[in-house]
C-alpha positions as protocol buffer text, in pm:
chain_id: "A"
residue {
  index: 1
  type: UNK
  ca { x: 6843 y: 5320 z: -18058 }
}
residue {
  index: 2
  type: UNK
  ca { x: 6498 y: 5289 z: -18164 }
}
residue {
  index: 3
  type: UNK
  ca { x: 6287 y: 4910 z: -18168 }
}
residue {
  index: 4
  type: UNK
  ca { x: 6361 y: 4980 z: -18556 }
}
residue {
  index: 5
  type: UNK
  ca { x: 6689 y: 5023 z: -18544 }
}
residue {
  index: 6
  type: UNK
  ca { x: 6731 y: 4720 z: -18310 }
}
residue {
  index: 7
  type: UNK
  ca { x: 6641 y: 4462 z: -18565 }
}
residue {
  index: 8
  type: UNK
  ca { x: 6897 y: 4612 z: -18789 }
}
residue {
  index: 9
  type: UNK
  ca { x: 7125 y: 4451 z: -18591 }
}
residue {
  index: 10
  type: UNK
  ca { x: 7352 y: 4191 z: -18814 }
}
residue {
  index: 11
  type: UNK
  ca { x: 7477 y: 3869 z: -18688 }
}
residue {
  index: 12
  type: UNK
  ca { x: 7842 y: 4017 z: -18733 }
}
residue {
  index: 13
  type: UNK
  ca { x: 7783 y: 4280 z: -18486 }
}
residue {
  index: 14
  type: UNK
  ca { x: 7657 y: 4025 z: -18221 }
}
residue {
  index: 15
  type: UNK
  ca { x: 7969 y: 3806 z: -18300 }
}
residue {
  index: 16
  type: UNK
  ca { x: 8210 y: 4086 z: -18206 }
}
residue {
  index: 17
  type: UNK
  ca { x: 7979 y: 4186 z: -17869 }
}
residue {
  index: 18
  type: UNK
  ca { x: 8002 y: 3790 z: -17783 }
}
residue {
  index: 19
  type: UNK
  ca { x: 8398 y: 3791 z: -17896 }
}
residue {
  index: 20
  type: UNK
  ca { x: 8471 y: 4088 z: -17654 }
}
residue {
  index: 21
  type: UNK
  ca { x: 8256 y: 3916 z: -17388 }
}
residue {
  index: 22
  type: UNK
  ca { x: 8465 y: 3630 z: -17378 }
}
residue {
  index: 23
  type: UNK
  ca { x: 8789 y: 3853 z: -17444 }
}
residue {
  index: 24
  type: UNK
  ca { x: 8687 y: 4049 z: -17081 }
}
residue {
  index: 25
  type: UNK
  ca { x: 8607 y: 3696 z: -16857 }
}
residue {
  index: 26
  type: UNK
  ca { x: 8935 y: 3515 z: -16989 }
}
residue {
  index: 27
  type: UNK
  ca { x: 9142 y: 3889 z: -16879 }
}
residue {
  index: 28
  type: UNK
  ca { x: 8920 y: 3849 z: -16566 }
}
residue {
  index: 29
  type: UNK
  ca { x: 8867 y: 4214 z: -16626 }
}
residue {
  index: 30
  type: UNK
  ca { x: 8515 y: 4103 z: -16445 }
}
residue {
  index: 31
  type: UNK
  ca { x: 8424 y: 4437 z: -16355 }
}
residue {
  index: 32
  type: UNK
  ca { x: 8468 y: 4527 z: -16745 }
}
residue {
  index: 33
  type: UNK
  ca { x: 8220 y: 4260 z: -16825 }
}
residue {
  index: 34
  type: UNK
  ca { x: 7956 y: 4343 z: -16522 }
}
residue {
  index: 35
  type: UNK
  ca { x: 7909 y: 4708 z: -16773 }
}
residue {
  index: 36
  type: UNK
  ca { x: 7782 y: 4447 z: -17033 }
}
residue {
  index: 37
  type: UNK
  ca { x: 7473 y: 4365 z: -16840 }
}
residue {
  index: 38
  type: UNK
  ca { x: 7117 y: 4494 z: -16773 }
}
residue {
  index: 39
  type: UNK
  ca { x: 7002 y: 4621 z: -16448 }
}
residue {
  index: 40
  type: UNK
  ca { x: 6805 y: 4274 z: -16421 }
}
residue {
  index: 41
  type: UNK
  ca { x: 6994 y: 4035 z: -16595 }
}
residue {
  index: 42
  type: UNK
  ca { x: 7026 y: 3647 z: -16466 }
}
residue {
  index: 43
  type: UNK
  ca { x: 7330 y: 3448 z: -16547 }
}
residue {
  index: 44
  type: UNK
  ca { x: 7221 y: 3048 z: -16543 }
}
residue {
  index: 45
  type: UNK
  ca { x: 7389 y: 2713 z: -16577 }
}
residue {
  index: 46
  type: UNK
  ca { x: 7132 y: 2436 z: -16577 }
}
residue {
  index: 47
  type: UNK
  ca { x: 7145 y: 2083 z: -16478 }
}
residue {
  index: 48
  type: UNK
  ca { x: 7296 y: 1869 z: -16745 }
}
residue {
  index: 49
  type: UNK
  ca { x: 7034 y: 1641 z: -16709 }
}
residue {
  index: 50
  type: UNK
  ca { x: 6731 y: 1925 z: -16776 }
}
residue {
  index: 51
  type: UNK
  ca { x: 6949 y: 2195 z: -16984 }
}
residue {
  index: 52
  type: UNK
  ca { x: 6541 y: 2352 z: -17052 }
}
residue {
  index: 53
  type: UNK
  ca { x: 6410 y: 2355 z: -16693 }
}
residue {
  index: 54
  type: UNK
  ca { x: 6313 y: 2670 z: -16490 }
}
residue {
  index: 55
  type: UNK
  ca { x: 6547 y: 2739 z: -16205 }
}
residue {
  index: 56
  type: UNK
  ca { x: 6258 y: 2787 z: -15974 }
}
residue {
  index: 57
  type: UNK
  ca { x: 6164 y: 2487 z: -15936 }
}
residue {
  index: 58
  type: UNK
  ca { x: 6497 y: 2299 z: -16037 }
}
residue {
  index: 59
  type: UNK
  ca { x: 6846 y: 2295 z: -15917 }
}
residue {
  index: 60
  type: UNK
  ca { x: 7068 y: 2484 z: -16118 }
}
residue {
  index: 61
  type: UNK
  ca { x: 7452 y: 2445 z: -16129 }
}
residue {
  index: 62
  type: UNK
  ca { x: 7423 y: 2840 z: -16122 }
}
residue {
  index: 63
  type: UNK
  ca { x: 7062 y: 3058 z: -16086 }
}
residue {
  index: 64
  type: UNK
  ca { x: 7182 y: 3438 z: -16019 }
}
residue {
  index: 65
  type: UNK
  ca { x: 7041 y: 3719 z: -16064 }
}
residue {
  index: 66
  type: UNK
  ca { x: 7251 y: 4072 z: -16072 }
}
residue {
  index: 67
  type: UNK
  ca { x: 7259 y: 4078 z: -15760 }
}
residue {
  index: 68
  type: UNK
  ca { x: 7406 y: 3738 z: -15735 }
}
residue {
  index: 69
  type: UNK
  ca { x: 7623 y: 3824 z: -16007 }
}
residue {
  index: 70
  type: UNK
  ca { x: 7774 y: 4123 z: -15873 }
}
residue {
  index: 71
  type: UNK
  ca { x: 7869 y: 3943 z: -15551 }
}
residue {
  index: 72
  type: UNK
  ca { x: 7990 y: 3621 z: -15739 }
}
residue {
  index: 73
  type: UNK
  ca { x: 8225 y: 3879 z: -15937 }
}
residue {
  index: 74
  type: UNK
  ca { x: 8296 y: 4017 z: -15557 }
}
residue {
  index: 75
  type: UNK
  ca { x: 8407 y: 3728 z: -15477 }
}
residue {
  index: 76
  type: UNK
  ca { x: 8620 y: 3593 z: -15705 }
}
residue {
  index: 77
  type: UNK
  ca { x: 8816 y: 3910 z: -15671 }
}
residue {
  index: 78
  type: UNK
  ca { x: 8909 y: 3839 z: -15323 }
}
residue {
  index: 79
  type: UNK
  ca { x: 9254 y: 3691 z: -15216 }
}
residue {
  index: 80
  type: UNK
  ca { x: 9054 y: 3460 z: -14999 }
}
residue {
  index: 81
  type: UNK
  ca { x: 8833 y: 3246 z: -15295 }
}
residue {
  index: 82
  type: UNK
  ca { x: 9044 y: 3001 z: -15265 }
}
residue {
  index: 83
  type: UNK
  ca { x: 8898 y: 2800 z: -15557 }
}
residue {
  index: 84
  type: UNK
  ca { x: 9022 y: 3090 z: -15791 }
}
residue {
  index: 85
  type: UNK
  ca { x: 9301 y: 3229 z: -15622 }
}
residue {
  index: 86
  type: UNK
  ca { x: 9550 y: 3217 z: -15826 }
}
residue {
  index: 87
  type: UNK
  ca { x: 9279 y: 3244 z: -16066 }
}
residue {
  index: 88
  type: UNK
  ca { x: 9217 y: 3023 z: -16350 }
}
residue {
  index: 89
  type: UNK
  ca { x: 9360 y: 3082 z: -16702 }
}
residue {
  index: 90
  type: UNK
  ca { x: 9090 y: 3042 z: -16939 }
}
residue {
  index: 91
  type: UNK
  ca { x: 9033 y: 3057 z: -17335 }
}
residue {
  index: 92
  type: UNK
  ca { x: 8722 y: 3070 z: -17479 }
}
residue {
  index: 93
  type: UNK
  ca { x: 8638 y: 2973 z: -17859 }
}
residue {
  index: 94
  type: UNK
  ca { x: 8272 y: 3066 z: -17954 }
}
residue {
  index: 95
  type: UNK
  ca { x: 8131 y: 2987 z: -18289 }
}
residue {
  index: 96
  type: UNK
  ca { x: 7823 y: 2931 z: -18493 }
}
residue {
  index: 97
  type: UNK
  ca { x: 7670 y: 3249 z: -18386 }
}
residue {
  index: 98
  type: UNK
  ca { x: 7251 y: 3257 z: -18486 }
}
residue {
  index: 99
  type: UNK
  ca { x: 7035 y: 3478 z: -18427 }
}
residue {
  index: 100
  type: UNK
  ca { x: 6724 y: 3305 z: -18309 }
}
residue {
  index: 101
  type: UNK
  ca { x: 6427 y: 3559 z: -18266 }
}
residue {
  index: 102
  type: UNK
  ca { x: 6391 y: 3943 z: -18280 }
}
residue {
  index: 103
  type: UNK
  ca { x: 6120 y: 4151 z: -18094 }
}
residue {
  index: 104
  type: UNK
  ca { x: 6236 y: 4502 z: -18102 }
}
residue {
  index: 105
  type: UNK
  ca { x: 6515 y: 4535 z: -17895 }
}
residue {
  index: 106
  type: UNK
  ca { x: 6523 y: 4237 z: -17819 }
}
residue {
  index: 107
  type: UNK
  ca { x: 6718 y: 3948 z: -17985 }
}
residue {
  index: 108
  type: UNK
  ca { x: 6749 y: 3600 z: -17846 }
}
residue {
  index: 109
  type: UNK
  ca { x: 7122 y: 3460 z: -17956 }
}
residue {
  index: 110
  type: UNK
  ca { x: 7279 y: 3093 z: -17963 }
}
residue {
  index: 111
  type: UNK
  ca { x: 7601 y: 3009 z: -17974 }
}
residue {
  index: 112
  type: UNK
  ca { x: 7870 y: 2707 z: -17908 }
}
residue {
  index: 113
  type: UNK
  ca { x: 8176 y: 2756 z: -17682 }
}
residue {
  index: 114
  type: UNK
  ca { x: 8465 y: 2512 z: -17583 }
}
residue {
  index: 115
  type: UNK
  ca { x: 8612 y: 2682 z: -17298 }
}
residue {
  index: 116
  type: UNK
  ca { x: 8952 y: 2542 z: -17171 }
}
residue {
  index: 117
  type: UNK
  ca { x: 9034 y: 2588 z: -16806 }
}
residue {
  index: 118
  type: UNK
  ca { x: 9381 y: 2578 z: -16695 }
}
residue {
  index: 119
  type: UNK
  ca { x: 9423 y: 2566 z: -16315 }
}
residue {
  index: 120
  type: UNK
  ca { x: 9776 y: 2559 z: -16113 }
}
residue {
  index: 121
  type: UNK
  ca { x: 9867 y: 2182 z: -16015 }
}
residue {
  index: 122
  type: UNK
  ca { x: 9522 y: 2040 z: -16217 }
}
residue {
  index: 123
  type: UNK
  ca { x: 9512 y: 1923 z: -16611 }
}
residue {
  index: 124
  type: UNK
  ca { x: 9330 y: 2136 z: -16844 }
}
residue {
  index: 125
  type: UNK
  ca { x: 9001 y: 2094 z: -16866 }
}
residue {
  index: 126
  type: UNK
  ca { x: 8715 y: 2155 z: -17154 }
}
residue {
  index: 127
  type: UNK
  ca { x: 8406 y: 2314 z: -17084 }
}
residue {
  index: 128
  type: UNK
  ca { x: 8194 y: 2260 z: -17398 }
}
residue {
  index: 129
  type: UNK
  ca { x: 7817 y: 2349 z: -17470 }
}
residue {
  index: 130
  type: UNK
  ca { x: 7589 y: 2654 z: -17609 }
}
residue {
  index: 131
  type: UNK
  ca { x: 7532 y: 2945 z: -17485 }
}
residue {
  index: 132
  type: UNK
  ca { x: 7195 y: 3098 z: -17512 }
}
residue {
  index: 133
  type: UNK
  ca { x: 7167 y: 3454 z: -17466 }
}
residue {
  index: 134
  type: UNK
  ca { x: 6872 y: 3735 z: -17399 }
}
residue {
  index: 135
  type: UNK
  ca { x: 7037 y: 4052 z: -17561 }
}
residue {
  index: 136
  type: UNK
  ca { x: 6881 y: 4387 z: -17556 }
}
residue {
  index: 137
  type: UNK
  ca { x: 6983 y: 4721 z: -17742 }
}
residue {
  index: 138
  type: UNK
  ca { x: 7006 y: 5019 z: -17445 }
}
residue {
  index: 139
  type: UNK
  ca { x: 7157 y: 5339 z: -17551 }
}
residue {
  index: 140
  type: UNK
  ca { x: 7336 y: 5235 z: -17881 }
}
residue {
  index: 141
  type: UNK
  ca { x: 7450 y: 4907 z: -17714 }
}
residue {
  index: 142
  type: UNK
  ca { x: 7378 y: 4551 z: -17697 }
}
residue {
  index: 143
  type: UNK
  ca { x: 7294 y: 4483 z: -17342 }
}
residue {
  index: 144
  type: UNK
  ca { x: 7298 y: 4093 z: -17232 }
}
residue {
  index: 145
  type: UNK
  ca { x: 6969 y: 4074 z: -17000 }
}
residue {
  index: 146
  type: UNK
  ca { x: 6987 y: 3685 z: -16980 }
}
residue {
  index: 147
  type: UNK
  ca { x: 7268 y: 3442 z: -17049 }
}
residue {
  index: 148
  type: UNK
  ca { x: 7291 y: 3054 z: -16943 }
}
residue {
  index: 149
  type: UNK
  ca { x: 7578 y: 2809 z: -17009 }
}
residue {
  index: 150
  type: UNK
  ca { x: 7452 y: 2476 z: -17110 }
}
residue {
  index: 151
  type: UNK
  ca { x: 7708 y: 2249 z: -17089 }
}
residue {
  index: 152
  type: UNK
  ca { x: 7717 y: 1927 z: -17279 }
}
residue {
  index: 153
  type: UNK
  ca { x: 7891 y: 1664 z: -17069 }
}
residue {
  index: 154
  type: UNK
  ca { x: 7677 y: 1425 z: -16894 }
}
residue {
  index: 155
  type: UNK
  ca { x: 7874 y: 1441 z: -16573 }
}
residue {
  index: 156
  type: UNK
  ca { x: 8029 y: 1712 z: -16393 }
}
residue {
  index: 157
  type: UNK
  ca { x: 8279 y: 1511 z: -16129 }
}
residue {
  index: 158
  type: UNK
  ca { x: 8554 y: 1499 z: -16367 }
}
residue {
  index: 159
  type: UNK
  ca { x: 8524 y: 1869 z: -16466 }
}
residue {
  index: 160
  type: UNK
  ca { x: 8562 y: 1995 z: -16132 }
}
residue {
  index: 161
  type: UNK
  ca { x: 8418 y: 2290 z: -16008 }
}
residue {
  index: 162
  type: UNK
  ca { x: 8249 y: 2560 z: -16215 }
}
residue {
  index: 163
  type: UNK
  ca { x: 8366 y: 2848 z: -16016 }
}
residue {
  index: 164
  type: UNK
  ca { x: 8460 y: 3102 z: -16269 }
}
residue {
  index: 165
  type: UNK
  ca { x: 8250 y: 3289 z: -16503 }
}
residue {
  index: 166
  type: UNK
  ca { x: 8154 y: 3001 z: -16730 }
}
């Protein structure tokens, strides 16, 4: 797709992109949702405390690049990750989609999530936050290049882990 073609991109068709995202991580068809990203795309979850830092020189909850990412989604595919074996049930709800800047193929996306985690002998829990996203048009498709989880509660502790694909 051409750079003019790429700003002809509507807010609808990064909704559905965004639905089906969270569609593939709450199947945990992970290796469905690895197709979605760039060759050098970073997957972040920031402090709560400094949600606009840099991750390197602050300590993320998550800082991975594809590399990391393809062995995170290793990982949780193993029998022996015990913090998501069986793994977790999840359902995510994403809403008030924007598109927040365009340079060619390149649009930068927020949106909300609640994501609701529901883990063998533990409550549910509620992930809630934005999601701010580095998209890219490759081929015809939207691409995510960049995508970090900010999540909105002050304190983690009660949460528990983040091991899944926030």
């Amino acid at each position: 797709m051409s750079q003019a073609k790429a700003v002809k991109v509507t807010r609808q068709q990064i909704e559905d992109f965004l639905y089906e995202e969270a569609a593939l991580l709450d199947a945990w068809r992970l290796d469905d949702w690895l197709k979605l990203l760039t060759e050098d795309a970073v997957y972040n979850v920031p402090s709560n405390d400094r949600p606009d830092a840099d991750s390197k020189d602050t300590l993320f909850i998550i800082a991975d690049d594809i590399n990391r990412i393809r062995a995170r989604v290793t990982r949780l595919k193993k029998s022996d990750a015990h913090a998501e074996q069986p793994p977790s049930r999840t359902r995510r709800l994403i809403s008030n989609v924007r598109i927040v800047s365009r340079n060619g193929p390149t649009l930068r996306v927020e949106a909300n999530f609640s994501v609701h985690r529901f883990r063998r002998n533990d409550g549910i829990r509620a992930y809630v936050g934005h999601y701010r996203y580095e998209l890219r048009v490759k081929g015809g498709k939207l691409k995510i290049a960049k995508r970090e989880a900010i999540i909105d509660a002050m304190e983690l502790g009660s949460m528990g882990s983040v091991s899944f694909i926030l």
